[in-house]
Amino acid sequence: MKIQKAARTAAETERVLWTGRRVLVAQAAVLAGLTLLLIVTEVPGLLREIKIYRMTGGRRAIRRYP
């Protein structure tokens, strides 16, 4: 009786761990997707800032604009 109960408990534990792993993988996928979306939406703004930085002279502008 105790052996069957232990076997059933082990099987349930494996099933719970597998579900937990699936949840973690799903969370990682959602987080990666949101991060990628944020990067893609910010690229145009970053390119604009780089252009402005180049137009003002970049690092050499320190001497001209105190």
PDB file of C-alpha atoms in Angstrom:
ATOM      1  CA  MET A   1       0.000   0.000   0.000  1.00  0.00           C
ATOM      2  CA  LYS A   2       2.746   2.431   0.935  1.00  0.00           C
ATOM      3  CA  ILE A   3       4.723   1.585  -2.213  1.00  0.00           C
ATOM      4  CA  GLN A   4       1.796   2.475  -4.468  1.00  0.00           C
ATOM      5  CA  LYS A   5       1.263   5.695  -2.557  1.00  0.00           C
ATOM      6  CA  ALA A   6       4.959   6.605  -2.875  1.00  0.00           C
ATOM      7  CA  ALA A   7       4.937   5.809  -6.599  1.00  0.00           C
ATOM      8  CA  ARG A   8       1.859   7.941  -7.097  1.00  0.00           C
ATOM      9  CA  THR A   9       3.415  10.805  -5.139  1.00  0.00           C
ATOM     10  CA  ALA A  10       6.596  10.625  -7.251  1.00  0.00           C
ATOM     11  CA  ALA A  11       4.561  10.703 -10.468  1.00  0.00           C
ATOM     12  CA  GLU A  12       2.593  13.710  -9.234  1.00  0.00           C
ATOM     13  CA  THR A  13       5.817  15.468  -8.269  1.00  0.00           C
ATOM     14  CA  GLU A  14       7.267  14.908 -11.739  1.00  0.00           C
ATOM     15  CA  ARG A  15       4.114  16.280 -13.302  1.00  0.00           C
ATOM     16  CA  VAL A  16       4.214  19.363 -11.078  1.00  0.00           C
ATOM     17  CA  LEU A  17       7.893  19.987 -11.854  1.00  0.00           C
ATOM     18  CA  TRP A  18       7.250  19.676 -15.575  1.00  0.00           C
ATOM     19  CA  THR A  19       4.422  22.192 -15.298  1.00  0.00           C
ATOM     20  CA  GLY A  20       6.702  24.518 -13.340  1.00  0.00           C
ATOM     21  CA  ARG A  21       9.364  24.249 -16.034  1.00  0.00           C
ATOM     22  CA  ARG A  22       6.794  25.028 -18.698  1.00  0.00           C
ATOM     23  CA  VAL A  23       5.692  28.085 -16.780  1.00  0.00           C
ATOM     24  CA  LEU A  24       9.280  29.303 -16.452  1.00  0.00           C
ATOM     25  CA  VAL A  25       9.931  28.772 -20.160  1.00  0.00           C
ATOM     26  CA  ALA A  26       6.739  30.634 -21.013  1.00  0.00           C
ATOM     27  CA  GLN A  27       7.713  33.520 -18.745  1.00  0.00           C
ATOM     28  CA  ALA A  28      11.169  33.679 -20.311  1.00  0.00           C
ATOM     29  CA  ALA A  29       9.626  33.728 -23.787  1.00  0.00           C
ATOM     30  CA  VAL A  30       7.259  36.553 -22.853  1.00  0.00           C
ATOM     31  CA  LEU A  31      10.074  38.546 -21.263  1.00  0.00           C
ATOM     32  CA  ALA A  32      12.302  38.063 -24.316  1.00  0.00           C
ATOM     33  CA  GLY A  33       9.463  39.122 -26.609  1.00  0.00           C
ATOM     34  CA  LEU A  34       8.769  42.271 -24.608  1.00  0.00           C
ATOM     35  CA  THR A  35      12.467  43.138 -24.536  1.00  0.00           C
ATOM     36  CA  LEU A  36      12.717  42.685 -28.302  1.00  0.00           C
ATOM     37  CA  LEU A  37       9.616  44.828 -28.807  1.00  0.00           C
ATOM     38  CA  LEU A  38      11.076  47.593 -26.639  1.00  0.00           C
ATOM     39  CA  ILE A  39      14.353  47.553 -28.568  1.00  0.00           C
ATOM     40  CA  VAL A  40      12.585  47.651 -31.936  1.00  0.00           C
ATOM     41  CA  THR A  41      10.357  50.557 -30.918  1.00  0.00           C
ATOM     42  CA  GLU A  42      13.290  52.569 -29.538  1.00  0.00           C
ATOM     43  CA  VAL A  43      15.600  52.172 -32.567  1.00  0.00           C
ATOM     44  CA  PRO A  44      14.231  55.186 -34.535  1.00  0.00           C
ATOM     45  CA  GLY A  45      14.700  57.458 -31.514  1.00  0.00           C
ATOM     46  CA  LEU A  46      18.218  56.186 -30.939  1.00  0.00           C
ATOM     47  CA  LEU A  47      19.131  56.766 -34.587  1.00  0.00           C
ATOM     48  CA  ARG A  48      17.793  60.316 -34.355  1.00  0.00           C
ATOM     49  CA  GLU A  49      19.858  60.961 -31.226  1.00  0.00           C
ATOM     50  CA  ILE A  50      22.984  59.622 -32.936  1.00  0.00           C
ATOM     51  CA  LYS A  51      22.415  61.952 -35.899  1.00  0.00           C
ATOM     52  CA  ILE A  52      22.016  64.952 -33.580  1.00  0.00           C
ATOM     53  CA  TYR A  53      25.158  63.936 -31.704  1.00  0.00           C
ATOM     54  CA  ARG A  54      27.111  63.783 -34.967  1.00  0.00           C
ATOM     55  CA  MET A  55      25.761  67.139 -36.163  1.00  0.00           C
ATOM     56  CA  THR A  56      26.834  68.878 -32.973  1.00  0.00           C
ATOM     57  CA  GLY A  57      30.364  67.549 -33.324  1.00  0.00           C
ATOM     58  CA  GLY A  58      30.317  64.558 -30.997  1.00  0.00           C
ATOM     59  CA  ARG A  59      33.205  64.362 -28.546  1.00  0.00           C
ATOM     60  CA  ARG A  60      35.103  67.144 -30.312  1.00  0.00           C
ATOM     61  CA  ALA A  61      32.340  69.617 -29.452  1.00  0.00           C
ATOM     62  CA  ILE A  62      33.553  69.945 -25.849  1.00  0.00           C
ATOM     63  CA  ARG A  63      36.073  72.564 -26.939  1.00  0.00           C
ATOM     64  CA  ARG A  64      33.463  74.575 -28.853  1.00  0.00           C
ATOM     65  CA  TYR A  65      30.545  74.357 -26.452  1.00  0.00           C
ATOM     66  CA  PRO A  66      31.635  74.769 -22.846  1.00  0.00           C
TER      67      PRO A  66
END
